[in-house]
PDB file of C-alpha atoms in Angstrom:
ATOM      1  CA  UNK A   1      46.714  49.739  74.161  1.00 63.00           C
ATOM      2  CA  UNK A   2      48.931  47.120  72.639  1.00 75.00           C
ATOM      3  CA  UNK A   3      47.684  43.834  72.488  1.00 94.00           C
ATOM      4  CA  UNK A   4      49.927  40.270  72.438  1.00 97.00           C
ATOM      5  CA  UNK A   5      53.048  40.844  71.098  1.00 97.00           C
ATOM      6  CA  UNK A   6      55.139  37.696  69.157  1.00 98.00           C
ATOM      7  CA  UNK A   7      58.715  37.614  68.737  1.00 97.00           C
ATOM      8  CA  UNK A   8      60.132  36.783  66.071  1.00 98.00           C
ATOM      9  CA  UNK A   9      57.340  36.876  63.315  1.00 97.00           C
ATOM     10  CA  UNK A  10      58.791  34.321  61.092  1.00 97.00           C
ATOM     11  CA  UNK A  11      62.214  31.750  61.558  1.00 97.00           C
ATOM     12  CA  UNK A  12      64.397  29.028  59.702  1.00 98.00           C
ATOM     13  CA  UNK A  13      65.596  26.223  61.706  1.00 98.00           C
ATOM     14  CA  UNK A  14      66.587  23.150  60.474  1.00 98.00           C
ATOM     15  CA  UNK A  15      65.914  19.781  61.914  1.00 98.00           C
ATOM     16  CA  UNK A  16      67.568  18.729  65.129  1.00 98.00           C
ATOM     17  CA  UNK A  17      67.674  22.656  65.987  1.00 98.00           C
ATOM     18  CA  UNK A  18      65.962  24.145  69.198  1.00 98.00           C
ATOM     19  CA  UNK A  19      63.701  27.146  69.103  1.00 98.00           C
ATOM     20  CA  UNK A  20      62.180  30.124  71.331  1.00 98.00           C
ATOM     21  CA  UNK A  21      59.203  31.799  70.403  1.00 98.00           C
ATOM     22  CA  UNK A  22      58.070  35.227  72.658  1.00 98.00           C
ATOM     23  CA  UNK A  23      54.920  36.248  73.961  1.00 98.00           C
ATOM     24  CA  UNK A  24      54.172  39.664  75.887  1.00 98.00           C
ATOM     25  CA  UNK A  25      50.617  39.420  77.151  1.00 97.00           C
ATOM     26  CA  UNK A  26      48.138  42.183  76.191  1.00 96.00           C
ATOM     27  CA  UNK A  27      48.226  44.731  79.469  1.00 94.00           C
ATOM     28  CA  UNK A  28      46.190  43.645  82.706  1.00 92.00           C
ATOM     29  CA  UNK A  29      46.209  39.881  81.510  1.00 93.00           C
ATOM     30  CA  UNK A  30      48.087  37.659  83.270  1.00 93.00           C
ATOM     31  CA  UNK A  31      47.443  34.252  81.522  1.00 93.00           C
ATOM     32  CA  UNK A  32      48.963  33.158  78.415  1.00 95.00           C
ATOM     33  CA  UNK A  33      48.353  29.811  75.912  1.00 95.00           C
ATOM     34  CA  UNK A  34      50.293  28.662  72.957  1.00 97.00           C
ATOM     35  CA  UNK A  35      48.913  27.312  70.374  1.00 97.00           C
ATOM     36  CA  UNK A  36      50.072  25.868  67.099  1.00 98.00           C
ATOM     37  CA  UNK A  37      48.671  26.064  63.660  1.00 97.00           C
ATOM     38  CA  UNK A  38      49.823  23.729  60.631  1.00 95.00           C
ATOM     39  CA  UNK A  39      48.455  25.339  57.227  1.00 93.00           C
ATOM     40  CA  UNK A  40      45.378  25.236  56.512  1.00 90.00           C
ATOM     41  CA  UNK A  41      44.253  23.740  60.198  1.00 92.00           C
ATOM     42  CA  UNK A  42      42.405  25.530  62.808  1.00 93.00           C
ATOM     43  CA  UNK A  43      44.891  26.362  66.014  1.00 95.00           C
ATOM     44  CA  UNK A  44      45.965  22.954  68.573  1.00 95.00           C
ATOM     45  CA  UNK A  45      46.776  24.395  72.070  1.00 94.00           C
ATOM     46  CA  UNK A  46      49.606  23.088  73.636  1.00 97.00           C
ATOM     47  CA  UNK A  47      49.440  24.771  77.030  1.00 95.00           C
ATOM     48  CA  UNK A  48      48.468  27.331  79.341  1.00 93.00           C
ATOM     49  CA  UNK A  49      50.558  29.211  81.892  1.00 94.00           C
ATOM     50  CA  UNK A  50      49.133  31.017  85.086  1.00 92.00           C
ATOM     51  CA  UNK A  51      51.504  31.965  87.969  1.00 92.00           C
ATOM     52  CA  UNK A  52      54.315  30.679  86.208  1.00 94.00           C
ATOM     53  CA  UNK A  53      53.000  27.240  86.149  1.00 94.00           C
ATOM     54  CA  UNK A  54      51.498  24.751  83.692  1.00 94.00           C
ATOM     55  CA  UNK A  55      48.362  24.872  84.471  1.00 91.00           C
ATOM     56  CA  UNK A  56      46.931  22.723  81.446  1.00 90.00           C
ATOM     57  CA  UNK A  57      48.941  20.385  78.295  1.00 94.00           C
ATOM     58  CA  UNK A  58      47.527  19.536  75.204  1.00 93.00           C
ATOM     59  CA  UNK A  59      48.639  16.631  72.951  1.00 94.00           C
ATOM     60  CA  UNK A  60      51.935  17.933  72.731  1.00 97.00           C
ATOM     61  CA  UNK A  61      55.040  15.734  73.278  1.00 97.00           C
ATOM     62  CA  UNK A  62      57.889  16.888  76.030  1.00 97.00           C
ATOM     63  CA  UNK A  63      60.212  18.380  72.914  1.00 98.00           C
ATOM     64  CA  UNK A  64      57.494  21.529  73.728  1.00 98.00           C
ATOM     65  CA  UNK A  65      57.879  23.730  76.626  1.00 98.00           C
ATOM     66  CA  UNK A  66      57.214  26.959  77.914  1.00 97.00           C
ATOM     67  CA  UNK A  67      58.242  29.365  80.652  1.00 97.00           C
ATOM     68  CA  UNK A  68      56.276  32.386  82.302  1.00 97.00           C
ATOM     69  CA  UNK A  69      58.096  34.879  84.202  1.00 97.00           C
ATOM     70  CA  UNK A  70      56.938  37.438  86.972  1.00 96.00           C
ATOM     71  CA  UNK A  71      55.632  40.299  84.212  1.00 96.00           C
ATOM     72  CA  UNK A  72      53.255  37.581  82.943  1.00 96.00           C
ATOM     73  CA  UNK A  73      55.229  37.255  79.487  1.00 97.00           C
ATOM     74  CA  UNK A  74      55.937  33.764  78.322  1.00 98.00           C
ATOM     75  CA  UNK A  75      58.493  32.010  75.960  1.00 98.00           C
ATOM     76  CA  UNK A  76      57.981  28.272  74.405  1.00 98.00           C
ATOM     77  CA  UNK A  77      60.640  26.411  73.508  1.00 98.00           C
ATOM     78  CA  UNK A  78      60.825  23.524  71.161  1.00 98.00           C
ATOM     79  CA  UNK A  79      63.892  21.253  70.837  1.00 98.00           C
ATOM     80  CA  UNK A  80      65.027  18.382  68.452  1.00 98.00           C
ATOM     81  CA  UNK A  81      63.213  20.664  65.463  1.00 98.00           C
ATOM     82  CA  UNK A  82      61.290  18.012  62.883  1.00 98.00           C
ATOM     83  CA  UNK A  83      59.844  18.894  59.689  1.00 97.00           C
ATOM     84  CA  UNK A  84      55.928  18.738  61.352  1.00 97.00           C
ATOM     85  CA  UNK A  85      56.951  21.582  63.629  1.00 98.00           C
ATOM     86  CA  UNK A  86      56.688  23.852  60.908  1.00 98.00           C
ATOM     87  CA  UNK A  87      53.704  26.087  62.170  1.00 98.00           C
ATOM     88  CA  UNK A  88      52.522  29.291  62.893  1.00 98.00           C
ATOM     89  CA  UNK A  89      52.760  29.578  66.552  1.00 98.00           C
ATOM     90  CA  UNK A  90      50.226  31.438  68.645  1.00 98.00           C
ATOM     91  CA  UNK A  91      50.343  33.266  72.177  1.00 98.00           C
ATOM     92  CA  UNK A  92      46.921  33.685  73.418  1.00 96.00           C
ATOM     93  CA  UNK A  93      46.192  36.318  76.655  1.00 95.00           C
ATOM     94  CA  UNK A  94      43.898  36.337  78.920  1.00 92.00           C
ATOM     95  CA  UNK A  95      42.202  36.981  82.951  1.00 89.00           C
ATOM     96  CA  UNK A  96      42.473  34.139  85.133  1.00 79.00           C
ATOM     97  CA  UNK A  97      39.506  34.896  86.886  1.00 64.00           C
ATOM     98  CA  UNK A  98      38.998  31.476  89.861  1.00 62.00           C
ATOM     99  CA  UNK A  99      37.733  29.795  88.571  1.00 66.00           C
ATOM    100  CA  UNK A 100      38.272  29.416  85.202  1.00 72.00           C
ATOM    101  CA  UNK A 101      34.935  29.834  83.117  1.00 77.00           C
ATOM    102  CA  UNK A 102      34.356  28.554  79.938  1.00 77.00           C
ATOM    103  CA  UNK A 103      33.508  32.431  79.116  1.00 81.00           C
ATOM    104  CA  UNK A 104      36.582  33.710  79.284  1.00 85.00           C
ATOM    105  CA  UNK A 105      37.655  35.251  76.066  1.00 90.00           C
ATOM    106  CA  UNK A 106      40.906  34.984  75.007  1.00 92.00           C
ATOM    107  CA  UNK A 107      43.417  37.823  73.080  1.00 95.00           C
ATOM    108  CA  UNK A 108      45.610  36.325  70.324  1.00 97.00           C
ATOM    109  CA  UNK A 109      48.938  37.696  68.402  1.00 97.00           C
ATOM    110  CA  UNK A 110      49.701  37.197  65.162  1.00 97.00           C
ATOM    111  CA  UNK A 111      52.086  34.605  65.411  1.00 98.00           C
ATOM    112  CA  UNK A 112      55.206  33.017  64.848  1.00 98.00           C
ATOM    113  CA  UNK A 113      55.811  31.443  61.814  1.00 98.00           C
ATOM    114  CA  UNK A 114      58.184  28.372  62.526  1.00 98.00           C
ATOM    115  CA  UNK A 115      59.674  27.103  59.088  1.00 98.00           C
ATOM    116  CA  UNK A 116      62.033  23.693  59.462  1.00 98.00           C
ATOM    117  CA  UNK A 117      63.927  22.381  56.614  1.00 97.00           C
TER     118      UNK A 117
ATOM    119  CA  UNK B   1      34.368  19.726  74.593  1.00 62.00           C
ATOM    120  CA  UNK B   2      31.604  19.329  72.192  1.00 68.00           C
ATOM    121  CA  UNK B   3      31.814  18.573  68.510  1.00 84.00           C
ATOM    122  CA  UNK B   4      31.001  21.416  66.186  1.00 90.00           C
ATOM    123  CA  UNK B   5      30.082  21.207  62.527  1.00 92.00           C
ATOM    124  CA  UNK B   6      30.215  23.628  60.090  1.00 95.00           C
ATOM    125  CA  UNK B   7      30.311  24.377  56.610  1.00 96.00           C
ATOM    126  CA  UNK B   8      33.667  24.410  55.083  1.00 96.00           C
ATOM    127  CA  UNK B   9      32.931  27.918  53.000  1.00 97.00           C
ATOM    128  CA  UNK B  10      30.215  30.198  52.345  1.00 97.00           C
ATOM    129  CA  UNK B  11      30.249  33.695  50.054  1.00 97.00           C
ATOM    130  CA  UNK B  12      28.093  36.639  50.481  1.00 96.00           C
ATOM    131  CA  UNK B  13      27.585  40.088  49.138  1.00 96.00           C
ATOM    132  CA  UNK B  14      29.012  43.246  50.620  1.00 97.00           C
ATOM    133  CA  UNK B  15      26.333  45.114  52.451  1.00 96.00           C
ATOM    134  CA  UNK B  16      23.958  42.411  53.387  1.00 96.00           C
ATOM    135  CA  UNK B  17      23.790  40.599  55.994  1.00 96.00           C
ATOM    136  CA  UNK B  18      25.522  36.544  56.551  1.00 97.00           C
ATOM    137  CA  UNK B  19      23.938  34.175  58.477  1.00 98.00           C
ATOM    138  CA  UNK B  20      27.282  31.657  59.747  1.00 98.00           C
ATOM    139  CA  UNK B  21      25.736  28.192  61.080  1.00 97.00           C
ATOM    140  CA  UNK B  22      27.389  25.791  63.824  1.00 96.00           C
ATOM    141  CA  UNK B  23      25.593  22.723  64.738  1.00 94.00           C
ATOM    142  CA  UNK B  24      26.518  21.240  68.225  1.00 90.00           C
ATOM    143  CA  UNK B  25      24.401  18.662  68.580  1.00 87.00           C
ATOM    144  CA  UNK B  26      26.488  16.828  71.838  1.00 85.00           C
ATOM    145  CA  UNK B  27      26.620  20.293  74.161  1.00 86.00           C
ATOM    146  CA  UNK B  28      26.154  20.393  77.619  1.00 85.00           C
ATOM    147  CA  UNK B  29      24.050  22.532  80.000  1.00 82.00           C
ATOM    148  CA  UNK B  30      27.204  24.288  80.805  1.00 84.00           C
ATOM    149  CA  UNK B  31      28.978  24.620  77.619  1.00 88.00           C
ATOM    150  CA  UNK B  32      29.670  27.881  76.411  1.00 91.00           C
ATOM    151  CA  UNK B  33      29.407  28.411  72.335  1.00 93.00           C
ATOM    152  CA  UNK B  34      32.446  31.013  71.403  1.00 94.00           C
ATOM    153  CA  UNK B  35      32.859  32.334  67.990  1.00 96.00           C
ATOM    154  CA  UNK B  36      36.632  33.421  66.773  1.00 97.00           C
ATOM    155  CA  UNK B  37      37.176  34.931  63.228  1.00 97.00           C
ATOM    156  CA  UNK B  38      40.837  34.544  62.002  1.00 97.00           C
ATOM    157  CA  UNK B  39      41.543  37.418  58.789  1.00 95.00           C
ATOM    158  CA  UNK B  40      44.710  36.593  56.521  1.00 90.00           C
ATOM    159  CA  UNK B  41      47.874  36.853  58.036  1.00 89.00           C
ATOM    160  CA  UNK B  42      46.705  37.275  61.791  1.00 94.00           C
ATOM    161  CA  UNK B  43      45.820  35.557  64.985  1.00 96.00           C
ATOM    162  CA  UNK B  44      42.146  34.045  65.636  1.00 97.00           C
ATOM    163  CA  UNK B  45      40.217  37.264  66.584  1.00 96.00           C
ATOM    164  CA  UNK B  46      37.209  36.840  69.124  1.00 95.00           C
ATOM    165  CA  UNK B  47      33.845  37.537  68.303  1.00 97.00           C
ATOM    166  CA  UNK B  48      31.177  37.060  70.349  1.00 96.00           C
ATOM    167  CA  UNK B  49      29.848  33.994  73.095  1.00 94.00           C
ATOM    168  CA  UNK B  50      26.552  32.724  74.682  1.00 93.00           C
ATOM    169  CA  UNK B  51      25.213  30.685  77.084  1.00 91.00           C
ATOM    170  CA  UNK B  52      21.921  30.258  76.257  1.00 89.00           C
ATOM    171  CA  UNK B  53      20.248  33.403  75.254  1.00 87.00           C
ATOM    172  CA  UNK B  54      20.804  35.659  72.233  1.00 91.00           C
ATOM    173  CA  UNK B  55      24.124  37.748  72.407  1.00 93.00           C
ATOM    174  CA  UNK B  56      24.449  40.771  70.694  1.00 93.00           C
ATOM    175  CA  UNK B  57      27.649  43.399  70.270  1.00 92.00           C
ATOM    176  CA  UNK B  58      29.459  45.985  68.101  1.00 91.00           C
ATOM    177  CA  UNK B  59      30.664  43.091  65.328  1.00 90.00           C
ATOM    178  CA  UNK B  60      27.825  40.806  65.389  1.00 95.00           C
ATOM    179  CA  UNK B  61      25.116  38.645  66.860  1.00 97.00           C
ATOM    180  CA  UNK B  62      24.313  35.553  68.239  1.00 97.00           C
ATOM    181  CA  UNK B  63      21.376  33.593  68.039  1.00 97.00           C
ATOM    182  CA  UNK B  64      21.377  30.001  70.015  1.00 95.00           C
ATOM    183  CA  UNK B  65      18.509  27.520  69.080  1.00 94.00           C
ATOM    184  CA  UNK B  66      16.272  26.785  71.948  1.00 92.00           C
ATOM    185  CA  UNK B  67      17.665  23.363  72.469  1.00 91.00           C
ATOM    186  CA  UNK B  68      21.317  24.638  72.374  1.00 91.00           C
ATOM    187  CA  UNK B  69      21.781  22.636  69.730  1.00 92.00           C
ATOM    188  CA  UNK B  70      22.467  24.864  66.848  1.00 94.00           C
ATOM    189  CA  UNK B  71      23.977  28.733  66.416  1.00 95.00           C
ATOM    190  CA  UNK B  72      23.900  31.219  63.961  1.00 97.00           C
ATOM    191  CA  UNK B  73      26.259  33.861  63.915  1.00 97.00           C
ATOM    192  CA  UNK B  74      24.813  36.837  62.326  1.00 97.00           C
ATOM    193  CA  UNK B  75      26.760  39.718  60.647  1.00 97.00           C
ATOM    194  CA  UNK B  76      24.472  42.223  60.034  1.00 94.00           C
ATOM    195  CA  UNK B  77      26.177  44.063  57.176  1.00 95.00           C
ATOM    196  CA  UNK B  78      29.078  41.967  55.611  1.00 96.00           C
ATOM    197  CA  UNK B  79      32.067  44.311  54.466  1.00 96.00           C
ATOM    198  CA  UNK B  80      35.264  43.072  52.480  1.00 96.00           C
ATOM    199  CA  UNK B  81      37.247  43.036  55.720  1.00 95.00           C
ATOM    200  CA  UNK B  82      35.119  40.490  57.317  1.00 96.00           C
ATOM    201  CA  UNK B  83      36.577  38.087  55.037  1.00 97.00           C
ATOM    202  CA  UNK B  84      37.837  35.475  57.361  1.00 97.00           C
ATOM    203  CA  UNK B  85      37.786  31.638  58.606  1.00 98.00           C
ATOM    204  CA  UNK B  86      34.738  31.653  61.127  1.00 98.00           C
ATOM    205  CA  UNK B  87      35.488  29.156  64.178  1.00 97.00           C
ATOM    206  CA  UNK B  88      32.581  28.154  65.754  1.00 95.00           C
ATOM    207  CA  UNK B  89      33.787  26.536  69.347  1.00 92.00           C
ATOM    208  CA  UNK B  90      31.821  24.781  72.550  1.00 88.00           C
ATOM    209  CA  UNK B  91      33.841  25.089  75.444  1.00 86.00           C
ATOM    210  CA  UNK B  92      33.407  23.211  78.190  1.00 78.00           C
ATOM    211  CA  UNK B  93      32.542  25.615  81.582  1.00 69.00           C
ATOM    212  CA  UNK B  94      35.874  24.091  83.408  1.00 72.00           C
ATOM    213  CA  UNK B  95      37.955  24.002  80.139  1.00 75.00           C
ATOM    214  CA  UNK B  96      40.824  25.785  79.888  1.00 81.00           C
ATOM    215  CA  UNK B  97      41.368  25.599  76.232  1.00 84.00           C
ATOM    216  CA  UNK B  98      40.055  26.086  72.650  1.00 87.00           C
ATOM    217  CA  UNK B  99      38.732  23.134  70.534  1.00 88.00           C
ATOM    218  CA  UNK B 100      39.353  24.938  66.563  1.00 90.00           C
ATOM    219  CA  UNK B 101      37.638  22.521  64.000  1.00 87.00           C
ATOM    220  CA  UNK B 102      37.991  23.686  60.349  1.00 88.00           C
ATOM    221  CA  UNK B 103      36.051  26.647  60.659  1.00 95.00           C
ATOM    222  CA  UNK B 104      33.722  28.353  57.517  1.00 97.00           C
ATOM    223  CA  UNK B 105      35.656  30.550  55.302  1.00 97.00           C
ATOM    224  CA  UNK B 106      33.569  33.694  54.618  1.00 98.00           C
ATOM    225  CA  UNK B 107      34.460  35.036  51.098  1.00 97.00           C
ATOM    226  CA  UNK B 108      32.518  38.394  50.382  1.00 97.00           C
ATOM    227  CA  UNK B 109      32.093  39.592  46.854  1.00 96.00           C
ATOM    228  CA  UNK B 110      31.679  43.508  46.273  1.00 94.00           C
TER     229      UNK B 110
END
């Protein structure tokens, strides 16, 4: 059973460039989160998508968005690249469930890693 | 969400068994404690979570203090791939997110 797949596992921009990172849930979830992790940090979220709607932001400025289309994979896109967006980028899956319960466990991939020079 | 502290590293021998502590002294009756383990080159990995009684599954255990307060996370027989950064995480019942702090990074020595 594959899990969350990330496309692409590691990109150059440079500044002032716009990015989209890819996220295919793991199979039978239908909510997905990004995340982003400077080095040596634990994971920020940025947002969650359920229904193909926002559901939930983080501290995140408007430069990141995201998209979630009918077969429950997601994209986020980040535009006007600056150096501090160099992360590894994280799609978490997971059940809705209504409501939403602090138990619910979430399925991460292995990331994006976003370099910006 | 509730604070969590925990100690920034801790080593233990292969074979025996590591004893992971999370204080979270400012939880609610409703916050849930999840644990996440994140290996080298990979995505934060779930663990196990409680409420308020002792968990138990196939990678480890949880014990919660009495007054919620505290955790342990208990890996019962440490092997060179548990090496990892141990998050430790209170999550509010209605939250829809993850709160990482630092985390404890787990060395194990053969």
């Amino acid at each position: 059973d594959a899990g969350v797949t990330q496309s692409p596992t590691h990109l150059i921009k440079t500044r002032g460039q716009q990015v989209t990172l890819r996220c295919s849930p793991k199979s039978g979830h239908d909510t997905v989160s990004w995340y982003q992790q400077a080095l040596g940090q634990g994971p920020q979220f940025i947002f969650q998508y359920y229904e193909e709607e926002e559901r939930q932001r983080g501290n995140f400025p408007d430069r990141f968005s995201g998209h979630q289309f009918p077969n429950y994979s997601s994209e986020l896109n980040v535009n006007a690249l600056l150096l501090g967006d160099s992360a590894l980028y994280l799609c978490a899956s997971s059940v809705f469930g209504e409501p939403w319960s602090g138990a619910n466990v979430l399925t991460f991939g292995a990331g994006s890693r976003l370099t910006v020079l | 969400d509730a604070k969590t502290t925990q100690p920034n590293s801790m080593e233990s021998n292969e074979e025996e068994p590591v004893h992971l502590p999370c204080n979270h002294s400012t939880i609610s009756g409703t916050d849930y404690i999840h644990w996440y383990r994140q290996l080298p080159s990979q995505g934060p990995e779930y663990v196990i979570h409680g409420l308020t009684s002792n968990v138990n599954n196939r990678m480890a255990s949880l014990a919660i203090a009495e007054d919620r307060k505290s955790s342990t996370l208990i890996l019962h027989r440490a092997t060179l791939r548990d090496a990892a950064v141990y998050y430790c995480i209170s999550i509010k019942d209605s939250a829809r997110q993850l709160t990482f702090g630092s985390g404890t990074q787990l060395t194990v020595l053969p």
